[in-house]
Tab-separated table of C-alpha atoms in Angstrom:
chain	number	residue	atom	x	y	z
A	1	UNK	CA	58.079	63.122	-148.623
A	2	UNK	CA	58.431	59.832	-146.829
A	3	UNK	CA	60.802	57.159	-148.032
A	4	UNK	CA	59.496	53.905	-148.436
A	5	UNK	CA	62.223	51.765	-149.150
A	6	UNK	CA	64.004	50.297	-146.550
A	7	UNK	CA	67.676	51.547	-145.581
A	8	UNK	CA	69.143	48.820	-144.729
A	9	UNK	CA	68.674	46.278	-147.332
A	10	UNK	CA	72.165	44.404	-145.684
A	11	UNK	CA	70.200	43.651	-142.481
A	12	UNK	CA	67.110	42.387	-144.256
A	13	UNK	CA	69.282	39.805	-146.125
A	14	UNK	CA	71.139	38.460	-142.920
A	15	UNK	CA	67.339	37.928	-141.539
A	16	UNK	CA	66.421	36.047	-144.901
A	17	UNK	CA	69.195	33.230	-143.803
A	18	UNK	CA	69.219	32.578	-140.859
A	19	UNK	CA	65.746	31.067	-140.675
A	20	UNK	CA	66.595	28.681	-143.062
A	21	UNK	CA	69.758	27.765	-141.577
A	22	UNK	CA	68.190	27.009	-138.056
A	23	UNK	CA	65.405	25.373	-140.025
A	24	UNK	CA	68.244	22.965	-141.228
A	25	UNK	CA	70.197	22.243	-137.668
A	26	UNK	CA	66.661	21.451	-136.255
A	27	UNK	CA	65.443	18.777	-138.834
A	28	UNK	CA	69.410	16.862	-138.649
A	29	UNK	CA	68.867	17.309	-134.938
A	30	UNK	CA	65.420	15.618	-135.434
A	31	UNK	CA	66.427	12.949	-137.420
A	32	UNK	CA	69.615	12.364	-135.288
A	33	UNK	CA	67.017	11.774	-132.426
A	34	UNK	CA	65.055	9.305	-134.341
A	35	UNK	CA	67.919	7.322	-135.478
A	36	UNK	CA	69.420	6.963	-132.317
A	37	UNK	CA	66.004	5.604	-130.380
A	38	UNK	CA	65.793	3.167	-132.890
A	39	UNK	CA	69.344	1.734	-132.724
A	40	UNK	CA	68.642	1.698	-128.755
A	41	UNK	CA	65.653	-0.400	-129.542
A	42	UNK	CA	67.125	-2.555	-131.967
A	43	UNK	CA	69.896	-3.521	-129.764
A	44	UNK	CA	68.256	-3.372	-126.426
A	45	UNK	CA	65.269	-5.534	-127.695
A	46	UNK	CA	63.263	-3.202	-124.816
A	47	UNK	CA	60.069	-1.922	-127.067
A	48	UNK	CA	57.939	0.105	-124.848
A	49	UNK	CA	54.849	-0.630	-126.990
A	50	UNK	CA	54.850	-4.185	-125.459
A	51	UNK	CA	55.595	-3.065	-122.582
A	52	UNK	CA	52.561	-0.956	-122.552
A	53	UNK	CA	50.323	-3.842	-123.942
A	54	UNK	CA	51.636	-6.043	-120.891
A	55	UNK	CA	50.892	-3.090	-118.282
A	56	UNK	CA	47.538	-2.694	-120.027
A	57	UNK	CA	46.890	-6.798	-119.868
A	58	UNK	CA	47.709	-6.577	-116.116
A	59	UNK	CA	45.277	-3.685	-115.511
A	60	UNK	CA	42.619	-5.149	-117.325
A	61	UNK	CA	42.736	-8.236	-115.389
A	62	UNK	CA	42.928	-6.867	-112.077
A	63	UNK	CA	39.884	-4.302	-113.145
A	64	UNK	CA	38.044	-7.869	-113.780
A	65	UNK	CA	39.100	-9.462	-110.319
A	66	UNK	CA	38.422	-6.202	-108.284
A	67	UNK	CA	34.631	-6.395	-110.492
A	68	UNK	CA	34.322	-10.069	-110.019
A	69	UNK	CA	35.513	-9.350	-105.642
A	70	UNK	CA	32.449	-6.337	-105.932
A	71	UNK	CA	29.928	-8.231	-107.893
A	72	UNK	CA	30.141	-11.042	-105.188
A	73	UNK	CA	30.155	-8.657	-102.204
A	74	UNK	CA	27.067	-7.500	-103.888
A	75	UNK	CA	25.620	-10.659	-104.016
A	76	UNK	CA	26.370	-11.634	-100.374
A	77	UNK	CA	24.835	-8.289	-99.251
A	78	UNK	CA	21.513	-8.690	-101.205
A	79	UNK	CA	21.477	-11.952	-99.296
A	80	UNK	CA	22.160	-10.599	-96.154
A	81	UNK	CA	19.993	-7.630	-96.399
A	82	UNK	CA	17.115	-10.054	-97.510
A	83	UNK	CA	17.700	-11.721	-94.422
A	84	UNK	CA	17.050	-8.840	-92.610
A	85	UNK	CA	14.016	-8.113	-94.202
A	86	UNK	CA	13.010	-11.263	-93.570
A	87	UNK	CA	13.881	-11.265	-90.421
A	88	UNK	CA	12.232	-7.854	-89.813
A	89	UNK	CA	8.950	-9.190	-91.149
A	90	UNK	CA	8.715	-12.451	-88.869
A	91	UNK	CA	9.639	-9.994	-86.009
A	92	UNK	CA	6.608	-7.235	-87.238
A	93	UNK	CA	4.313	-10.222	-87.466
A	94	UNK	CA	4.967	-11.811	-84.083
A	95	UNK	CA	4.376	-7.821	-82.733
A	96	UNK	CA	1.415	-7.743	-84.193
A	97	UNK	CA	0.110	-11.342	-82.654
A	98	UNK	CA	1.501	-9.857	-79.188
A	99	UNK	CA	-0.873	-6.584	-79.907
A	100	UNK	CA	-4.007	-8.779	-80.583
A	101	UNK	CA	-3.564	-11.180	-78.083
A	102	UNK	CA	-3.210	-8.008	-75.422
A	103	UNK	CA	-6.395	-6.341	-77.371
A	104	UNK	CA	-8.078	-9.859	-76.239
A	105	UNK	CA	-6.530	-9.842	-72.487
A	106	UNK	CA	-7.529	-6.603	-72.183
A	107	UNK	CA	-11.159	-6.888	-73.522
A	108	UNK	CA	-11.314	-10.155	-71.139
A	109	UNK	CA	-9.840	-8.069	-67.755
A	110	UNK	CA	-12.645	-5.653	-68.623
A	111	UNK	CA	-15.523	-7.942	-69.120
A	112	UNK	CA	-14.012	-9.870	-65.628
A	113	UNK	CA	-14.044	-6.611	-64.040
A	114	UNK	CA	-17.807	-5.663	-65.116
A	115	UNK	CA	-18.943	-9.147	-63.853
A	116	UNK	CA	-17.099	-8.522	-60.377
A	117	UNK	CA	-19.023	-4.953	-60.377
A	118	UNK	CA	-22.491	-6.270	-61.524
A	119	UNK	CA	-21.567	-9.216	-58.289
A	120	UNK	CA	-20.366	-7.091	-55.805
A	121	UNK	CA	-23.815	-4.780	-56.673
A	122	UNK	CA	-25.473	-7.833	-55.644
A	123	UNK	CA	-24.232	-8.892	-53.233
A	124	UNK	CA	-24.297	-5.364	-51.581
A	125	UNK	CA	-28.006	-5.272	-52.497
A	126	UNK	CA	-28.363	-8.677	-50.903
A	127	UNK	CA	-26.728	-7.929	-48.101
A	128	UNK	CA	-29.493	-4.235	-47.512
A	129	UNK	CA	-31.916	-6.705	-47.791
A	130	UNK	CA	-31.218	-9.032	-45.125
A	131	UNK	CA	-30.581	-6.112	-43.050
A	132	UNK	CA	-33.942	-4.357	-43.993
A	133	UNK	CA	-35.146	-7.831	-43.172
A	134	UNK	CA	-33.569	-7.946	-39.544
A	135	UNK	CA	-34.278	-4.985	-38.933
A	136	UNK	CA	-38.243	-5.475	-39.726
A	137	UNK	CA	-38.872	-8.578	-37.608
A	138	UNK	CA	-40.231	-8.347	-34.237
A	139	UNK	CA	-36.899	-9.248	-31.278
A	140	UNK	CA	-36.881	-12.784	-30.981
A	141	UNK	CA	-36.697	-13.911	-27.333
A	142	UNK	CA	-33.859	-16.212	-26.827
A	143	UNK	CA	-34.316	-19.872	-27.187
A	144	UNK	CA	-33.656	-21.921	-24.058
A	145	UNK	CA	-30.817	-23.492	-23.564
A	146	UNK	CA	-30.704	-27.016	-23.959
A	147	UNK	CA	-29.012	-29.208	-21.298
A	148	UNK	CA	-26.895	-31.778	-22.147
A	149	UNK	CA	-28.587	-35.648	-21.085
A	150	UNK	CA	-26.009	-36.056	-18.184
A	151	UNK	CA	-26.927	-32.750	-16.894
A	152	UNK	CA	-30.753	-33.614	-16.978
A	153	UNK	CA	-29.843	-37.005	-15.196
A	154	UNK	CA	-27.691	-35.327	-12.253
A	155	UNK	CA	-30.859	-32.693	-11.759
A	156	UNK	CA	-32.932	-35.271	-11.035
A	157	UNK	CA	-31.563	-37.207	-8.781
A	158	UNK	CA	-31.130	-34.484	-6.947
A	159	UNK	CA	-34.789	-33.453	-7.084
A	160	UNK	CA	-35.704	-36.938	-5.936
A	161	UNK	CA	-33.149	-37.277	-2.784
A	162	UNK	CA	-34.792	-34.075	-1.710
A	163	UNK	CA	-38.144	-35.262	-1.850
């Protein structure tokens, strides 16, 4: 049969004690620890709670000045980027004045250039007229030339010294 009672009933007490006695050294340790941070504190008059409350003050108010620095940059960009859709506008507006008033030139350079077509048609047609019209009359003998009055008077006087 198996034994169930332990054999060494010595070593099972030795375990037993020593727990208890490190359990001991550990708590004076502990509350040698605590005593001595708060002599240091009493006699250094350093708490690091306030400490902590200052360093938190200090953050906090630089959080609100960096905020206050962004909200303003914010601003001043909605301003300027209002501007530029202002801006952006006036300049889509004038573009589309430019593209009418170049929808008109052009309209006007084409109804110019129609009227010089329908003229030069004319004038073309005009022009096969007279020629149809030349060309249709009998050949004209030349006219005589006319003599100037001086050259009448010299002739004349010639004819009568001869005669």
């Amino acid at each position: 049969m198996v034994e169930l009672a332990p054999r060494n009933s010595q070593a099972s007490s030795l375990i037993g004690v020593q727990p208890i006695a490190i359990g001991a050294v550990v708590l004076v340790l502990v509350l040698f620890g605590i005593g001595s941070i708060a002599l240091w504190r009493a006699f250094t008059g350093n708490v690091p709670e306030t400490d902590r409350m200052v360093a938190a003050r200090q953050l906090q108010a630089r959080t609100a000045q960096v905020s206050e620095a962004l909200v303003e940059k914010t601003k001043g960009m909605e301003v300027t980027q209002q501007e530029s859709i202002d801006q952006l506008q006036e300049v889509q507006d004038q573009l589309q004045t430019m593209r009418k008033q170049l929808a008109l030139q052009a309209a006007d350079a084409k109804r110019l250039s129609d009227q010089v077509a329908a003229l030069t048609e004319q004038v073309e047609g005009l022009r096969q007229s007279l020629a149809s019209a030349q060309a249709n009359e009998p050949a004209a003998e030349p006219a005589p030339r006319k003599r100037s009055k001086a050259t009448r008077t010299a002739n004349r006087k010639r004819h009568r010294s001869r005669g």
